[in-house]
Amino acid sequence: KQEVTQIPAALSVPEGENLVLNCSFTDSAIYNLQWFRQDPGKGLTSLLLIQSSQREQTSGRLNASLDKSSGRSTLYIAASQPGDSATYLCAVPDDKIIFGKGTRLHILP
Amino acid sequence: EPEVTQTPSHQVTQMGQEVILRCVPISNHLYFYWYRQILGQKVEFLVSFYNNEISEKSEIFDDQFSVERPDGSNFTLKIRSTKLEDSAMYFCASTWDRVADQPQHFGDGTRLSIL
């Protein structure tokens, strides 16, 4: 049974810093991995989707990497801004999507 | 860009009442899903729907729940005899191909509050 874990659960960093969010999954036989952003009380915004054949995907200041063999993915955020404050969810498909609990990110102005 | 829309954004219901949450998936999508997120917890899968029938459901999705695609556009989740623990955000999602190959597109959710 696929399980997704995200570390850390919460993170506070000063504005401008680069940061890394971690995601691990137990079953490496995945087709893709998706990173979402969730603002408090809001819906899920898809940030990046990495196919299993890819090593990384980039969108603006975001870069997601995937290492299937080790069951890990990272989301790198460059030059963080207060507007990046949100919860970031990692998710893998297993017929349905299995979500991690998320990392709650707070960027300090 | 087309998007999944959910109504209402917030629903307040007395315990024991029935509630219907509505979703309009993206028009050319074929696979539809409901997920639930209790405050402070993970987003959890409830049910998937394809070709006018349930393709998979979780242990959460018991006889209290039902889904329907009454016409070509709407996809609904009905919760009968609501309980306090049904209070959560409910997300609808859709995709045109199996989830393994294509990203699911999520709506903004319906916040359900059971009093």
mmCIF file of C-alpha atoms in Angstrom:
data_model
loop_
_atom_site.group_PDB
_atom_site.id
_atom_site.type_symbol
_atom_site.label_atom_id
_atom_site.label_comp_id
_atom_site.label_asym_id
_atom_site.label_seq_id
_atom_site.Cartn_x
_atom_site.Cartn_y
_atom_site.Cartn_z
ATOM 1 C CA LYS A 1 0.000 0.000 0.000
ATOM 2 C CA GLN A 2 1.463 3.338 -1.067
ATOM 3 C CA GLU A 3 2.260 5.803 1.695
ATOM 4 C CA VAL A 4 3.521 9.343 1.245
ATOM 5 C CA THR A 5 5.462 11.186 3.924
ATOM 6 C CA GLN A 6 6.537 14.807 3.936
ATOM 7 C CA ILE A 7 9.260 16.353 6.020
ATOM 8 C CA PRO A 8 9.311 18.806 7.663
ATOM 9 C CA ALA A 9 5.708 19.253 8.756
ATOM 10 C CA ALA A 10 6.283 22.984 9.120
ATOM 11 C CA LEU A 11 9.010 25.395 8.099
ATOM 12 C CA SER A 12 9.629 29.084 8.717
ATOM 13 C CA VAL A 13 12.356 30.877 6.785
ATOM 14 C CA PRO A 14 13.261 34.523 6.155
ATOM 15 C CA GLU A 15 12.294 36.026 2.853
ATOM 16 C CA GLY A 16 14.868 35.554 0.100
ATOM 17 C CA GLU A 17 16.185 32.203 1.247
ATOM 18 C CA ASN A 18 16.250 29.120 -0.927
ATOM 19 C CA LEU A 19 14.531 26.100 0.597
ATOM 20 C CA VAL A 20 13.867 22.440 0.012
ATOM 21 C CA LEU A 21 10.757 20.464 0.869
ATOM 22 C CA ASN A 22 11.025 16.700 1.041
ATOM 23 C CA CYS A 23 8.651 13.934 0.058
ATOM 24 C CA SER A 24 9.125 10.181 0.301
ATOM 25 C CA PHE A 25 6.941 7.342 -0.934
ATOM 26 C CA THR A 26 7.025 3.657 -0.106
ATOM 27 C CA ASP A 27 6.219 2.080 -3.476
ATOM 28 C CA SER A 28 8.652 3.204 -6.160
ATOM 29 C CA ALA A 29 6.479 1.832 -8.995
ATOM 30 C CA ILE A 30 4.874 5.186 -9.690
ATOM 31 C CA TYR A 31 3.787 6.722 -12.977
ATOM 32 C CA ASN A 32 4.225 10.298 -11.873
ATOM 33 C CA LEU A 33 4.421 12.549 -8.855
ATOM 34 C CA GLN A 34 2.618 15.816 -8.361
ATOM 35 C CA TRP A 35 3.260 18.796 -6.113
ATOM 36 C CA PHE A 36 0.322 20.947 -5.035
ATOM 37 C CA ARG A 37 -0.032 24.189 -3.167
ATOM 38 C CA GLN A 38 -2.882 24.767 -0.738
ATOM 39 C CA ASP A 39 -3.638 28.129 0.825
ATOM 40 C CA PRO A 40 -5.536 28.102 4.141
ATOM 41 C CA GLY A 41 -9.153 27.067 3.612
ATOM 42 C CA LYS A 42 -8.672 26.913 -0.127
ATOM 43 C CA GLY A 43 -8.422 24.338 -2.880
ATOM 44 C CA LEU A 44 -5.484 22.521 -4.408
ATOM 45 C CA THR A 45 -3.358 24.212 -7.028
ATOM 46 C CA SER A 46 -1.173 21.924 -9.104
ATOM 47 C CA LEU A 47 2.389 23.236 -9.240
ATOM 48 C CA LEU A 48 4.403 20.571 -10.996
ATOM 49 C CA LEU A 49 3.885 17.094 -12.377
ATOM 50 C CA ILE A 50 6.918 14.886 -12.901
ATOM 51 C CA GLN A 51 6.528 11.797 -15.030
ATOM 52 C CA SER A 52 8.363 8.695 -13.856
ATOM 53 C CA SER A 53 10.754 8.958 -16.809
ATOM 54 C CA GLN A 54 11.796 12.466 -15.788
ATOM 55 C CA ARG A 55 14.333 13.532 -13.197
ATOM 56 C CA GLU A 56 13.070 17.045 -12.664
ATOM 57 C CA GLN A 57 10.608 19.716 -13.679
ATOM 58 C CA THR A 58 10.932 23.458 -13.401
ATOM 59 C CA SER A 59 8.361 26.221 -13.254
ATOM 60 C CA GLY A 60 9.650 29.693 -12.494
ATOM 61 C CA ARG A 61 11.292 29.639 -9.072
ATOM 62 C CA LEU A 62 10.136 26.088 -8.418
ATOM 63 C CA ASN A 63 12.109 22.981 -9.241
ATOM 64 C CA ALA A 64 10.917 19.484 -8.418
ATOM 65 C CA SER A 65 13.160 16.447 -8.617
ATOM 66 C CA LEU A 66 12.283 12.777 -8.587
ATOM 67 C CA ASP A 67 14.378 9.787 -7.611
ATOM 68 C CA LYS A 68 12.151 6.774 -8.093
ATOM 69 C CA SER A 69 14.663 4.205 -6.955
ATOM 70 C CA SER A 70 15.033 5.817 -3.557
ATOM 71 C CA GLY A 71 11.370 6.794 -3.328
ATOM 72 C CA ARG A 72 12.051 10.503 -2.935
ATOM 73 C CA SER A 73 11.119 13.818 -4.405
ATOM 74 C CA THR A 74 12.154 17.336 -3.463
ATOM 75 C CA LEU A 75 10.590 20.679 -4.176
ATOM 76 C CA TYR A 76 13.134 23.467 -4.345
ATOM 77 C CA ILE A 77 11.916 27.047 -3.985
ATOM 78 C CA ALA A 78 14.400 29.734 -4.947
ATOM 79 C CA ALA A 79 14.444 33.247 -3.529
ATOM 80 C CA SER A 80 11.407 32.685 -1.324
ATOM 81 C CA GLN A 81 8.774 35.408 -1.005
ATOM 82 C CA PRO A 82 6.016 36.004 1.589
ATOM 83 C CA GLY A 83 3.494 35.027 -1.093
ATOM 84 C CA ASP A 84 4.974 31.536 -1.106
ATOM 85 C CA SER A 85 3.528 30.961 2.354
ATOM 86 C CA ALA A 86 1.152 28.009 2.040
ATOM 87 C CA THR A 87 0.974 24.271 2.566
ATOM 88 C CA TYR A 88 2.762 22.218 -0.070
ATOM 89 C CA LEU A 89 1.437 18.741 -0.766
ATOM 90 C CA CYS A 90 3.179 15.887 -2.472
ATOM 91 C CA ALA A 91 0.959 13.293 -4.153
ATOM 92 C CA VAL A 92 1.414 10.074 -6.112
ATOM 93 C CA PRO A 93 -1.178 8.162 -8.111
ATOM 94 C CA ASP A 94 -2.218 4.682 -7.131
ATOM 95 C CA ASP A 95 -5.429 4.425 -9.162
ATOM 96 C CA LYS A 96 -6.469 7.319 -6.986
ATOM 97 C CA ILE A 97 -4.118 9.994 -5.657
ATOM 98 C CA ILE A 98 -2.329 9.375 -2.367
ATOM 99 C CA PHE A 99 -1.421 12.614 -0.630
ATOM 100 C CA GLY A 100 1.179 13.428 1.945
ATOM 101 C CA LYS A 101 0.140 15.478 4.919
ATOM 102 C CA GLY A 102 1.995 18.478 3.589
ATOM 103 C CA THR A 103 4.630 20.942 4.679
ATOM 104 C CA ARG A 104 3.266 24.186 6.097
ATOM 105 C CA LEU A 105 5.617 26.913 4.860
ATOM 106 C CA HIS A 106 5.823 30.369 6.369
ATOM 107 C CA ILE A 107 8.058 32.965 4.736
ATOM 108 C CA LEU A 108 8.980 35.731 7.145
ATOM 109 C CA PRO A 109 9.037 39.242 5.618
ATOM 110 C CA GLU B 1 -7.924 27.498 -19.006
ATOM 111 C CA PRO B 2 -10.900 25.243 -18.221
ATOM 112 C CA GLU B 3 -11.380 24.430 -14.576
ATOM 113 C CA VAL B 4 -13.367 22.266 -12.212
ATOM 114 C CA THR B 5 -16.056 24.239 -10.399
ATOM 115 C CA GLN B 6 -17.722 23.302 -7.139
ATOM 116 C CA THR B 7 -20.817 24.664 -5.475
ATOM 117 C CA PRO B 8 -21.533 25.785 -2.876
ATOM 118 C CA SER B 9 -18.213 27.032 -1.511
ATOM 119 C CA HIS B 10 -19.539 26.628 2.036
ATOM 120 C CA GLN B 11 -22.449 24.514 3.241
ATOM 121 C CA VAL B 12 -23.790 24.549 6.780
ATOM 122 C CA THR B 13 -26.160 21.726 7.642
ATOM 123 C CA GLN B 14 -27.833 20.376 10.745
ATOM 124 C CA MET B 15 -26.742 16.914 11.846
ATOM 125 C CA GLY B 16 -28.989 14.245 10.402
ATOM 126 C CA GLN B 17 -29.861 16.212 7.296
ATOM 127 C CA GLU B 18 -28.955 15.234 3.760
ATOM 128 C CA VAL B 19 -26.550 17.346 1.751
ATOM 129 C CA ILE B 20 -25.634 17.367 -1.930
ATOM 130 C CA LEU B 21 -22.310 18.744 -3.065
ATOM 131 C CA ARG B 22 -22.073 19.693 -6.698
ATOM 132 C CA CYS B 23 -19.207 19.669 -9.152
ATOM 133 C CA VAL B 24 -18.859 20.557 -12.803
ATOM 134 C CA PRO B 25 -15.790 18.744 -14.143
ATOM 135 C CA ILE B 26 -13.812 19.901 -17.151
ATOM 136 C CA SER B 27 -15.957 19.183 -20.180
ATOM 137 C CA ASN B 28 -13.866 16.590 -22.041
ATOM 138 C CA HIS B 29 -12.818 14.697 -18.923
ATOM 139 C CA LEU B 30 -13.980 11.138 -18.384
ATOM 140 C CA TYR B 31 -12.798 10.230 -14.872
ATOM 141 C CA PHE B 32 -14.213 11.917 -11.803
ATOM 142 C CA TYR B 33 -13.212 11.826 -8.161
ATOM 143 C CA TRP B 34 -14.231 13.029 -4.739
ATOM 144 C CA TYR B 35 -11.716 13.615 -1.959
ATOM 145 C CA ARG B 36 -12.156 14.783 1.606
ATOM 146 C CA GLN B 37 -9.910 16.762 3.921
ATOM 147 C CA ILE B 38 -10.775 16.965 7.597
ATOM 148 C CA LEU B 39 -9.253 20.064 9.189
ATOM 149 C CA GLY B 40 -5.568 19.529 9.846
ATOM 150 C CA GLN B 41 -5.473 16.110 8.209
ATOM 151 C CA LYS B 42 -4.500 14.596 4.876
ATOM 152 C CA VAL B 43 -6.534 14.824 1.718
ATOM 153 C CA GLU B 44 -8.229 11.412 1.494
ATOM 154 C CA PHE B 45 -9.682 9.628 -1.497
ATOM 155 C CA LEU B 46 -13.394 8.874 -1.316
ATOM 156 C CA VAL B 47 -14.529 7.582 -4.699
ATOM 157 C CA SER B 48 -13.750 7.444 -8.387
ATOM 158 C CA PHE B 49 -16.346 7.360 -11.149
ATOM 159 C CA TYR B 50 -16.041 6.372 -14.786
ATOM 160 C CA ASN B 51 -18.507 5.427 -17.484
ATOM 161 C CA ASN B 52 -21.459 6.160 -15.204
ATOM 162 C CA GLU B 53 -20.412 3.855 -12.433
ATOM 163 C CA ILE B 54 -18.174 3.781 -9.394
ATOM 164 C CA SER B 55 -14.781 2.352 -10.298
ATOM 165 C CA GLU B 56 -13.267 2.439 -6.835
ATOM 166 C CA LYS B 57 -14.249 3.586 -3.370
ATOM 167 C CA SER B 58 -12.448 3.859 -0.052
ATOM 168 C CA GLU B 59 -13.544 2.435 3.273
ATOM 169 C CA ILE B 60 -14.773 5.911 4.160
ATOM 170 C CA PHE B 61 -17.327 5.779 1.351
ATOM 171 C CA ASP B 62 -19.999 3.739 3.087
ATOM 172 C CA ASP B 63 -23.749 3.526 2.509
ATOM 173 C CA GLN B 64 -24.140 7.069 3.782
ATOM 174 C CA PHE B 65 -22.511 8.346 0.590
ATOM 175 C CA SER B 66 -23.545 8.202 -3.035
ATOM 176 C CA VAL B 67 -22.411 9.790 -6.273
ATOM 177 C CA GLU B 68 -24.260 10.581 -9.425
ATOM 178 C CA ARG B 69 -23.729 12.138 -12.805
ATOM 179 C CA PRO B 70 -27.310 13.179 -13.495
ATOM 180 C CA ASP B 71 -26.578 14.901 -16.786
ATOM 181 C CA GLY B 72 -23.653 15.519 -19.084
ATOM 182 C CA SER B 73 -22.034 18.148 -16.901
ATOM 183 C CA ASN B 74 -22.698 17.741 -13.177
ATOM 184 C CA PHE B 75 -21.119 15.248 -10.788
ATOM 185 C CA THR B 76 -22.665 15.155 -7.329
ATOM 186 C CA LEU B 77 -21.804 13.726 -3.934
ATOM 187 C CA LYS B 78 -24.760 13.056 -1.654
ATOM 188 C CA ILE B 79 -24.296 12.517 2.054
ATOM 189 C CA ARG B 80 -27.338 11.129 3.829
ATOM 190 C CA SER B 81 -28.009 11.601 7.530
ATOM 191 C CA THR B 82 -24.943 13.761 8.104
ATOM 192 C CA LYS B 83 -22.810 13.350 11.209
ATOM 193 C CA LEU B 84 -20.569 15.815 13.012
ATOM 194 C CA GLU B 85 -17.517 13.977 11.734
ATOM 195 C CA ASP B 86 -18.565 14.636 8.136
ATOM 196 C CA SER B 87 -17.416 18.225 8.619
ATOM 197 C CA ALA B 88 -14.550 18.682 6.159
ATOM 198 C CA MET B 89 -13.475 20.181 2.867
ATOM 199 C CA TYR B 90 -14.704 18.105 -0.042
ATOM 200 C CA PHE B 91 -12.788 18.312 -3.285
ATOM 201 C CA CYS B 92 -13.919 17.204 -6.701
ATOM 202 C CA ALA B 93 -11.358 16.321 -9.353
ATOM 203 C CA SER B 94 -11.411 15.191 -12.952
ATOM 204 C CA THR B 95 -9.049 13.929 -15.597
ATOM 205 C CA TRP B 96 -9.464 12.776 -19.177
ATOM 206 C CA ASP B 97 -7.319 9.694 -18.742
ATOM 207 C CA ARG B 98 -6.361 7.375 -15.912
ATOM 208 C CA VAL B 99 -4.837 9.185 -12.988
ATOM 209 C CA ALA B 100 -1.557 7.391 -13.497
ATOM 210 C CA ASP B 101 -0.972 9.072 -16.836
ATOM 211 C CA GLN B 102 -2.558 12.467 -16.490
ATOM 212 C CA PRO B 103 -2.807 15.039 -13.729
ATOM 213 C CA GLN B 104 -6.063 15.416 -11.919
ATOM 214 C CA HIS B 105 -7.573 18.879 -11.923
ATOM 215 C CA PHE B 106 -9.121 19.916 -8.632
ATOM 216 C CA GLY B 107 -11.927 22.279 -7.774
ATOM 217 C CA ASP B 108 -11.663 24.848 -4.990
ATOM 218 C CA GLY B 109 -13.661 22.615 -2.670
ATOM 219 C CA THR B 110 -16.818 22.836 -0.620
ATOM 220 C CA ARG B 111 -16.424 23.438 3.078
ATOM 221 C CA LEU B 112 -19.086 21.360 4.820
ATOM 222 C CA SER B 113 -19.926 22.286 8.391
ATOM 223 C CA ILE B 114 -22.250 19.989 10.315
ATOM 224 C CA LEU B 115 -23.872 21.541 13.384
#
